[in-house]
PDB file of C-alpha atoms in Angstrom:
ATOM      1  CA  UNK A   1       0.000   0.000   0.000  1.00  0.00           C
ATOM      2  CA  UNK A   2       1.144   3.486  -0.814  1.00  0.00           C
ATOM      3  CA  UNK A   3       1.693   5.522   2.266  1.00  0.00           C
ATOM      4  CA  UNK A   4       1.891   9.292   2.369  1.00  0.00           C
ATOM      5  CA  UNK A   5       2.544  10.757   5.779  1.00  0.00           C
ATOM      6  CA  UNK A   6       2.461  14.331   6.986  1.00  0.00           C
ATOM      7  CA  UNK A   7       4.399  15.571   9.968  1.00  0.00           C
ATOM      8  CA  UNK A   8       1.453  16.951  11.955  1.00  0.00           C
ATOM      9  CA  UNK A   9      -2.306  16.509  11.970  1.00  0.00           C
ATOM     10  CA  UNK A  10      -2.931  19.794  13.767  1.00  0.00           C
ATOM     11  CA  UNK A  11      -0.732  22.858  14.027  1.00  0.00           C
ATOM     12  CA  UNK A  12      -1.298  26.256  15.634  1.00  0.00           C
ATOM     13  CA  UNK A  13       1.062  29.096  14.774  1.00  0.00           C
ATOM     14  CA  UNK A  14       1.176  32.843  15.254  1.00  0.00           C
ATOM     15  CA  UNK A  15       1.137  35.482  12.540  1.00  0.00           C
ATOM     16  CA  UNK A  16       4.620  36.090  11.185  1.00  0.00           C
ATOM     17  CA  UNK A  17       6.051  32.737  12.217  1.00  0.00           C
ATOM     18  CA  UNK A  18       7.895  30.552   9.722  1.00  0.00           C
ATOM     19  CA  UNK A  19       6.056  27.276   9.280  1.00  0.00           C
ATOM     20  CA  UNK A  20       7.331  24.005   7.851  1.00  0.00           C
ATOM     21  CA  UNK A  21       4.968  21.251   6.726  1.00  0.00           C
ATOM     22  CA  UNK A  22       6.644  17.972   5.908  1.00  0.00           C
ATOM     23  CA  UNK A  23       5.409  15.198   3.655  1.00  0.00           C
ATOM     24  CA  UNK A  24       6.982  11.790   3.074  1.00  0.00           C
ATOM     25  CA  UNK A  25       5.951   9.050   0.650  1.00  0.00           C
ATOM     26  CA  UNK A  26       7.291   5.519   0.704  1.00  0.00           C
ATOM     27  CA  UNK A  27       6.580   4.298  -2.831  1.00  0.00           C
ATOM     28  CA  UNK A  28       9.361   5.935  -4.849  1.00  0.00           C
ATOM     29  CA  UNK A  29       6.866   8.236  -6.584  1.00  0.00           C
ATOM     30  CA  UNK A  30       8.275  10.902  -8.861  1.00  0.00           C
ATOM     31  CA  UNK A  31       5.512  13.495  -8.486  1.00  0.00           C
ATOM     32  CA  UNK A  32       4.601  15.220  -5.261  1.00  0.00           C
ATOM     33  CA  UNK A  33       2.001  17.913  -4.682  1.00  0.00           C
ATOM     34  CA  UNK A  34       0.838  20.362  -2.043  1.00  0.00           C
ATOM     35  CA  UNK A  35      -2.802  21.460  -1.938  1.00  0.00           C
ATOM     36  CA  UNK A  36      -4.902  23.486   0.416  1.00  0.00           C
ATOM     37  CA  UNK A  37      -8.570  22.757   0.951  1.00  0.00           C
ATOM     38  CA  UNK A  38     -11.029  25.382   2.124  1.00  0.00           C
ATOM     39  CA  UNK A  39     -14.830  25.211   2.487  1.00  0.00           C
ATOM     40  CA  UNK A  40     -16.533  26.406  -0.659  1.00  0.00           C
ATOM     41  CA  UNK A  41     -13.263  26.574  -2.594  1.00  0.00           C
ATOM     42  CA  UNK A  42     -12.320  22.926  -2.839  1.00  0.00           C
ATOM     43  CA  UNK A  43      -8.784  21.666  -3.366  1.00  0.00           C
ATOM     44  CA  UNK A  44      -6.347  24.147  -4.845  1.00  0.00           C
ATOM     45  CA  UNK A  45      -2.833  23.320  -5.977  1.00  0.00           C
ATOM     46  CA  UNK A  46      -0.057  25.337  -4.337  1.00  0.00           C
ATOM     47  CA  UNK A  47       3.112  23.748  -5.739  1.00  0.00           C
ATOM     48  CA  UNK A  48       4.206  20.489  -7.259  1.00  0.00           C
ATOM     49  CA  UNK A  49       7.453  18.717  -7.984  1.00  0.00           C
ATOM     50  CA  UNK A  50       8.236  16.068 -10.590  1.00  0.00           C
ATOM     51  CA  UNK A  51      11.809  15.392  -9.533  1.00  0.00           C
ATOM     52  CA  UNK A  52      14.330  16.113  -6.820  1.00  0.00           C
ATOM     53  CA  UNK A  53      15.127  19.834  -6.673  1.00  0.00           C
ATOM     54  CA  UNK A  54      12.492  20.531  -9.336  1.00  0.00           C
ATOM     55  CA  UNK A  55       9.386  22.518  -8.528  1.00  0.00           C
ATOM     56  CA  UNK A  56       6.586  24.225 -10.372  1.00  0.00           C
ATOM     57  CA  UNK A  57       4.030  26.739  -9.209  1.00  0.00           C
ATOM     58  CA  UNK A  58       0.469  25.651  -8.938  1.00  0.00           C
ATOM     59  CA  UNK A  59      -2.569  27.882  -8.941  1.00  0.00           C
ATOM     60  CA  UNK A  60      -1.983  29.697  -5.636  1.00  0.00           C
ATOM     61  CA  UNK A  61       1.786  29.801  -4.866  1.00  0.00           C
ATOM     62  CA  UNK A  62       1.857  33.267  -3.296  1.00  0.00           C
ATOM     63  CA  UNK A  63       3.093  33.214   0.284  1.00  0.00           C
ATOM     64  CA  UNK A  64       4.483  29.696  -0.013  1.00  0.00           C
ATOM     65  CA  UNK A  65       7.706  28.015  -1.045  1.00  0.00           C
ATOM     66  CA  UNK A  66       8.706  24.357  -1.299  1.00  0.00           C
ATOM     67  CA  UNK A  67      11.743  22.173  -1.017  1.00  0.00           C
ATOM     68  CA  UNK A  68      12.466  18.742  -2.422  1.00  0.00           C
ATOM     69  CA  UNK A  69      15.953  17.651  -1.490  1.00  0.00           C
ATOM     70  CA  UNK A  70      15.152  13.928  -1.504  1.00  0.00           C
ATOM     71  CA  UNK A  71      12.756  12.024  -3.705  1.00  0.00           C
ATOM     72  CA  UNK A  72      10.584  10.840  -0.848  1.00  0.00           C
ATOM     73  CA  UNK A  73      10.227  14.163   0.949  1.00  0.00           C
ATOM     74  CA  UNK A  74       8.435  17.362  -0.091  1.00  0.00           C
ATOM     75  CA  UNK A  75       8.253  20.301   2.278  1.00  0.00           C
ATOM     76  CA  UNK A  76       5.913  23.272   2.200  1.00  0.00           C
ATOM     77  CA  UNK A  77       7.188  26.459   3.795  1.00  0.00           C
ATOM     78  CA  UNK A  78       5.199  29.461   4.901  1.00  0.00           C
ATOM     79  CA  UNK A  79       7.870  32.142   5.224  1.00  0.00           C
ATOM     80  CA  UNK A  80       5.694  34.448   7.323  1.00  0.00           C
ATOM     81  CA  UNK A  81       2.389  32.901   8.256  1.00  0.00           C
ATOM     82  CA  UNK A  82      -0.748  34.984   7.930  1.00  0.00           C
ATOM     83  CA  UNK A  83      -4.291  34.380   9.134  1.00  0.00           C
ATOM     84  CA  UNK A  84      -5.533  33.806   5.572  1.00  0.00           C
ATOM     85  CA  UNK A  85      -3.268  30.769   5.414  1.00  0.00           C
ATOM     86  CA  UNK A  86      -5.401  29.009   8.021  1.00  0.00           C
ATOM     87  CA  UNK A  87      -6.508  25.923   6.119  1.00  0.00           C
ATOM     88  CA  UNK A  88      -6.278  22.167   5.653  1.00  0.00           C
ATOM     89  CA  UNK A  89      -3.059  21.301   3.815  1.00  0.00           C
ATOM     90  CA  UNK A  90      -2.921  18.065   1.857  1.00  0.00           C
ATOM     91  CA  UNK A  91       0.142  16.455   0.357  1.00  0.00           C
ATOM     92  CA  UNK A  92      -0.147  13.946  -2.496  1.00  0.00           C
ATOM     93  CA  UNK A  93       2.132  11.833  -4.646  1.00  0.00           C
ATOM     94  CA  UNK A  94       1.838   9.990  -7.946  1.00  0.00           C
ATOM     95  CA  UNK A  95       4.047   7.502  -9.671  1.00  0.00           C
ATOM     96  CA  UNK A  96       5.468   8.856 -12.897  1.00  0.00           C
ATOM     97  CA  UNK A  97       6.562  12.333 -13.867  1.00  0.00           C
ATOM     98  CA  UNK A  98       4.687  13.871 -16.801  1.00  0.00           C
ATOM     99  CA  UNK A  99       1.862  11.364 -16.512  1.00  0.00           C
ATOM    100  CA  UNK A 100      -1.573  12.831 -15.957  1.00  0.00           C
ATOM    101  CA  UNK A 101      -3.277   9.492 -15.714  1.00  0.00           C
ATOM    102  CA  UNK A 102      -1.659   8.302 -12.513  1.00  0.00           C
ATOM    103  CA  UNK A 103      -3.628   8.108  -9.310  1.00  0.00           C
ATOM    104  CA  UNK A 104      -2.704  10.703  -6.731  1.00  0.00           C
ATOM    105  CA  UNK A 105      -2.359   9.341  -3.211  1.00  0.00           C
ATOM    106  CA  UNK A 106      -3.022  11.779  -0.428  1.00  0.00           C
ATOM    107  CA  UNK A 107      -1.681  12.121   3.058  1.00  0.00           C
ATOM    108  CA  UNK A 108      -4.062  12.581   6.018  1.00  0.00           C
ATOM    109  CA  UNK A 109      -3.734  16.371   5.963  1.00  0.00           C
ATOM    110  CA  UNK A 110      -2.478  19.026   8.354  1.00  0.00           C
ATOM    111  CA  UNK A 111      -5.006  21.438   9.778  1.00  0.00           C
ATOM    112  CA  UNK A 112      -3.086  24.678  10.265  1.00  0.00           C
ATOM    113  CA  UNK A 113      -4.483  27.522  12.314  1.00  0.00           C
ATOM    114  CA  UNK A 114      -2.686  30.875  12.218  1.00  0.00           C
ATOM    115  CA  UNK A 115      -3.620  33.190  15.085  1.00  0.00           C
TER     116      UNK A 115
ATOM    117  CA  UNK B   1     -17.085  28.515 -17.418  1.00  0.00           C
ATOM    118  CA  UNK B   2     -15.212  27.276 -14.357  1.00  0.00           C
ATOM    119  CA  UNK B   3     -12.516  24.684 -14.998  1.00  0.00           C
ATOM    120  CA  UNK B   4     -14.410  21.891 -13.268  1.00  0.00           C
ATOM    121  CA  UNK B   5     -17.947  22.439 -12.113  1.00  0.00           C
ATOM    122  CA  UNK B   6     -20.085  20.005 -10.128  1.00  0.00           C
ATOM    123  CA  UNK B   7     -23.617  19.868  -8.793  1.00  0.00           C
ATOM    124  CA  UNK B   8     -23.430  21.915  -5.599  1.00  0.00           C
ATOM    125  CA  UNK B   9     -25.534  19.500  -3.555  1.00  0.00           C
ATOM    126  CA  UNK B  10     -25.907  18.404  -0.866  1.00  0.00           C
ATOM    127  CA  UNK B  11     -27.770  15.245  -1.780  1.00  0.00           C
ATOM    128  CA  UNK B  12     -29.793  13.413   0.869  1.00  0.00           C
ATOM    129  CA  UNK B  13     -31.138  10.040  -0.262  1.00  0.00           C
ATOM    130  CA  UNK B  14     -32.592   6.959   1.431  1.00  0.00           C
ATOM    131  CA  UNK B  15     -30.754   3.655   1.432  1.00  0.00           C
ATOM    132  CA  UNK B  16     -31.320   1.775  -1.798  1.00  0.00           C
ATOM    133  CA  UNK B  17     -31.814   4.902  -3.897  1.00  0.00           C
ATOM    134  CA  UNK B  18     -30.035   5.626  -7.153  1.00  0.00           C
ATOM    135  CA  UNK B  19     -28.170   8.913  -7.229  1.00  0.00           C
ATOM    136  CA  UNK B  20     -26.387  10.681 -10.080  1.00  0.00           C
ATOM    137  CA  UNK B  21     -23.657  13.294  -9.940  1.00  0.00           C
ATOM    138  CA  UNK B  22     -22.864  15.559 -12.851  1.00  0.00           C
ATOM    139  CA  UNK B  23     -19.726  17.450 -13.730  1.00  0.00           C
ATOM    140  CA  UNK B  24     -18.634  19.707 -16.580  1.00  0.00           C
ATOM    141  CA  UNK B  25     -15.121  20.792 -17.526  1.00  0.00           C
ATOM    142  CA  UNK B  26     -13.891  23.693 -19.585  1.00  0.00           C
ATOM    143  CA  UNK B  27     -10.593  22.499 -21.085  1.00  0.00           C
ATOM    144  CA  UNK B  28     -11.345  20.574 -24.269  1.00  0.00           C
ATOM    145  CA  UNK B  29      -7.750  19.288 -24.293  1.00  0.00           C
ATOM    146  CA  UNK B  30      -8.265  17.384 -21.036  1.00  0.00           C
ATOM    147  CA  UNK B  31      -7.307  13.764 -21.396  1.00  0.00           C
ATOM    148  CA  UNK B  32      -7.905  12.036 -18.083  1.00  0.00           C
ATOM    149  CA  UNK B  33     -10.928  12.056 -15.839  1.00  0.00           C
ATOM    150  CA  UNK B  34     -11.562  10.684 -12.394  1.00  0.00           C
ATOM    151  CA  UNK B  35     -13.960  10.527  -9.495  1.00  0.00           C
ATOM    152  CA  UNK B  36     -12.422  10.760  -6.045  1.00  0.00           C
ATOM    153  CA  UNK B  37     -14.222  10.195  -2.785  1.00  0.00           C
ATOM    154  CA  UNK B  38     -13.525  12.101   0.427  1.00  0.00           C
ATOM    155  CA  UNK B  39     -14.960  10.953   3.729  1.00  0.00           C
ATOM    156  CA  UNK B  40     -15.555  13.494   6.475  1.00  0.00           C
ATOM    157  CA  UNK B  41     -12.237  14.705   7.940  1.00  0.00           C
ATOM    158  CA  UNK B  42     -10.282  12.320   5.727  1.00  0.00           C
ATOM    159  CA  UNK B  43      -8.132  12.639   2.633  1.00  0.00           C
ATOM    160  CA  UNK B  44      -9.467  12.169  -0.916  1.00  0.00           C
ATOM    161  CA  UNK B  45      -9.091   8.709  -2.422  1.00  0.00           C
ATOM    162  CA  UNK B  46      -9.532   7.556  -5.995  1.00  0.00           C
ATOM    163  CA  UNK B  47     -12.949   6.011  -6.565  1.00  0.00           C
ATOM    164  CA  UNK B  48     -12.631   5.326 -10.266  1.00  0.00           C
ATOM    165  CA  UNK B  49     -11.185   6.583 -13.489  1.00  0.00           C
ATOM    166  CA  UNK B  50     -13.586   7.570 -16.262  1.00  0.00           C
ATOM    167  CA  UNK B  51     -13.133   6.252 -19.773  1.00  0.00           C
ATOM    168  CA  UNK B  52     -14.722   7.351 -23.040  1.00  0.00           C
ATOM    169  CA  UNK B  53     -16.547   4.062 -23.381  1.00  0.00           C
ATOM    170  CA  UNK B  54     -17.983   4.372 -19.891  1.00  0.00           C
ATOM    171  CA  UNK B  55     -17.020   2.046 -17.105  1.00  0.00           C
ATOM    172  CA  UNK B  56     -18.653   0.237 -14.253  1.00  0.00           C
ATOM    173  CA  UNK B  57     -17.389  -0.982 -10.900  1.00  0.00           C
ATOM    174  CA  UNK B  58     -20.070  -2.821  -8.979  1.00  0.00           C
ATOM    175  CA  UNK B  59     -22.773  -0.315  -8.071  1.00  0.00           C
ATOM    176  CA  UNK B  60     -20.830   2.599  -9.574  1.00  0.00           C
ATOM    177  CA  UNK B  61     -20.993   3.669 -13.219  1.00  0.00           C
ATOM    178  CA  UNK B  62     -19.000   6.514 -14.724  1.00  0.00           C
ATOM    179  CA  UNK B  63     -19.680   8.109 -18.090  1.00  0.00           C
ATOM    180  CA  UNK B  64     -17.759  10.619 -20.190  1.00  0.00           C
ATOM    181  CA  UNK B  65     -19.124  12.740 -23.008  1.00  0.00           C
ATOM    182  CA  UNK B  66     -16.193  14.527 -24.640  1.00  0.00           C
ATOM    183  CA  UNK B  67     -18.367  16.462 -27.102  1.00  0.00           C
ATOM    184  CA  UNK B  68     -20.351  18.011 -24.259  1.00  0.00           C
ATOM    185  CA  UNK B  69     -17.355  18.051 -21.858  1.00  0.00           C
ATOM    186  CA  UNK B  70     -19.491  16.289 -19.314  1.00  0.00           C
ATOM    187  CA  UNK B  71     -18.778  13.544 -16.784  1.00  0.00           C
ATOM    188  CA  UNK B  72     -21.238  11.646 -14.635  1.00  0.00           C
ATOM    189  CA  UNK B  73     -21.220   9.193 -11.757  1.00  0.00           C
ATOM    190  CA  UNK B  74     -24.175   6.946 -11.004  1.00  0.00           C
ATOM    191  CA  UNK B  75     -24.501   5.091  -7.713  1.00  0.00           C
ATOM    192  CA  UNK B  76     -27.120   2.350  -7.588  1.00  0.00           C
ATOM    193  CA  UNK B  77     -28.576   0.790  -4.455  1.00  0.00           C
ATOM    194  CA  UNK B  78     -27.011   3.381  -2.165  1.00  0.00           C
ATOM    195  CA  UNK B  79     -25.521   2.204   1.121  1.00  0.00           C
ATOM    196  CA  UNK B  80     -24.993   4.152   4.325  1.00  0.00           C
ATOM    197  CA  UNK B  81     -21.257   3.763   3.718  1.00  0.00           C
ATOM    198  CA  UNK B  82     -21.551   5.703   0.448  1.00  0.00           C
ATOM    199  CA  UNK B  83     -22.031   8.892   2.471  1.00  0.00           C
ATOM    200  CA  UNK B  84     -19.102  11.107   1.497  1.00  0.00           C
ATOM    201  CA  UNK B  85     -18.118  14.023  -0.715  1.00  0.00           C
ATOM    202  CA  UNK B  86     -17.578  13.065  -4.359  1.00  0.00           C
ATOM    203  CA  UNK B  87     -14.966  15.030  -6.267  1.00  0.00           C
ATOM    204  CA  UNK B  88     -14.857  15.314 -10.035  1.00  0.00           C
ATOM    205  CA  UNK B  89     -11.237  15.541 -11.178  1.00  0.00           C
ATOM    206  CA  UNK B  90      -9.800  16.402 -14.575  1.00  0.00           C
ATOM    207  CA  UNK B  91      -6.274  16.326 -15.929  1.00  0.00           C
ATOM    208  CA  UNK B  92      -5.296  19.610 -17.584  1.00  0.00           C
ATOM    209  CA  UNK B  93      -4.356  18.015 -20.875  1.00  0.00           C
ATOM    210  CA  UNK B  94      -0.786  19.133 -21.405  1.00  0.00           C
ATOM    211  CA  UNK B  95       0.633  18.346 -18.009  1.00  0.00           C
ATOM    212  CA  UNK B  96       0.146  16.179 -15.013  1.00  0.00           C
ATOM    213  CA  UNK B  97      -1.737  18.653 -12.879  1.00  0.00           C
ATOM    214  CA  UNK B  98      -5.185  17.647 -11.753  1.00  0.00           C
ATOM    215  CA  UNK B  99      -7.993  20.129 -11.301  1.00  0.00           C
ATOM    216  CA  UNK B 100     -10.541  19.237  -8.638  1.00  0.00           C
ATOM    217  CA  UNK B 101     -14.177  20.216  -8.567  1.00  0.00           C
ATOM    218  CA  UNK B 102     -15.510  21.563  -5.283  1.00  0.00           C
ATOM    219  CA  UNK B 103     -17.252  18.300  -4.557  1.00  0.00           C
ATOM    220  CA  UNK B 104     -20.797  17.175  -3.921  1.00  0.00           C
ATOM    221  CA  UNK B 105     -21.784  15.939  -0.470  1.00  0.00           C
ATOM    222  CA  UNK B 106     -23.902  12.798  -0.387  1.00  0.00           C
ATOM    223  CA  UNK B 107     -25.694  11.625   2.734  1.00  0.00           C
ATOM    224  CA  UNK B 108     -27.443   8.256   2.595  1.00  0.00           C
ATOM    225  CA  UNK B 109     -30.087   7.937   5.296  1.00  0.00           C
ATOM    226  CA  UNK B 110     -31.401   4.733   6.883  1.00  0.00           C
TER     227      UNK B 110
END
């Protein structure tokens, strides 16, 4: 079974703090993704990566950065957290780079609250 | 037209009912289509892919109409365990990004 894990289920941070969300997958997948999910807005893609050290902006990259130093690990960084970044953050992975047909496997999510 | 648009719902149906979800997409170059299911407070999981010829998996049937840019999901003989949010998902066509609809909440009542 594919397993995607995220470092925290719940996180509470203060405005202006630097926040790191970690995601690890154990199936040697090439693609990794970060989404946020908000009521009424659905899932929106923040960033994705198709290879180590490669990254591409998704639909809402502003205020976020990412890091992929190892194939299995994809980190989302909020350089200076703001209240409008309070959300559920979901990491996903899929098998092959440049393949749109592959299933995306999601982690359990991190509910981030910024006070 | 929004990239992926679904019935807003919510749907409340009795056990045993047949329920249909509809979805439209705007990018005519889209090549891959899926239905994902998301249980309350859980992550989305693939329910089924959608093929041009239509496909069936037990009580679930998915249909694709490329000319109308329309996707559907039919659930027959609904079970309590079918209660979830159903997400219509479309591949952008030229890359491996997926675009998710906002989802339709289904509640199956005893």
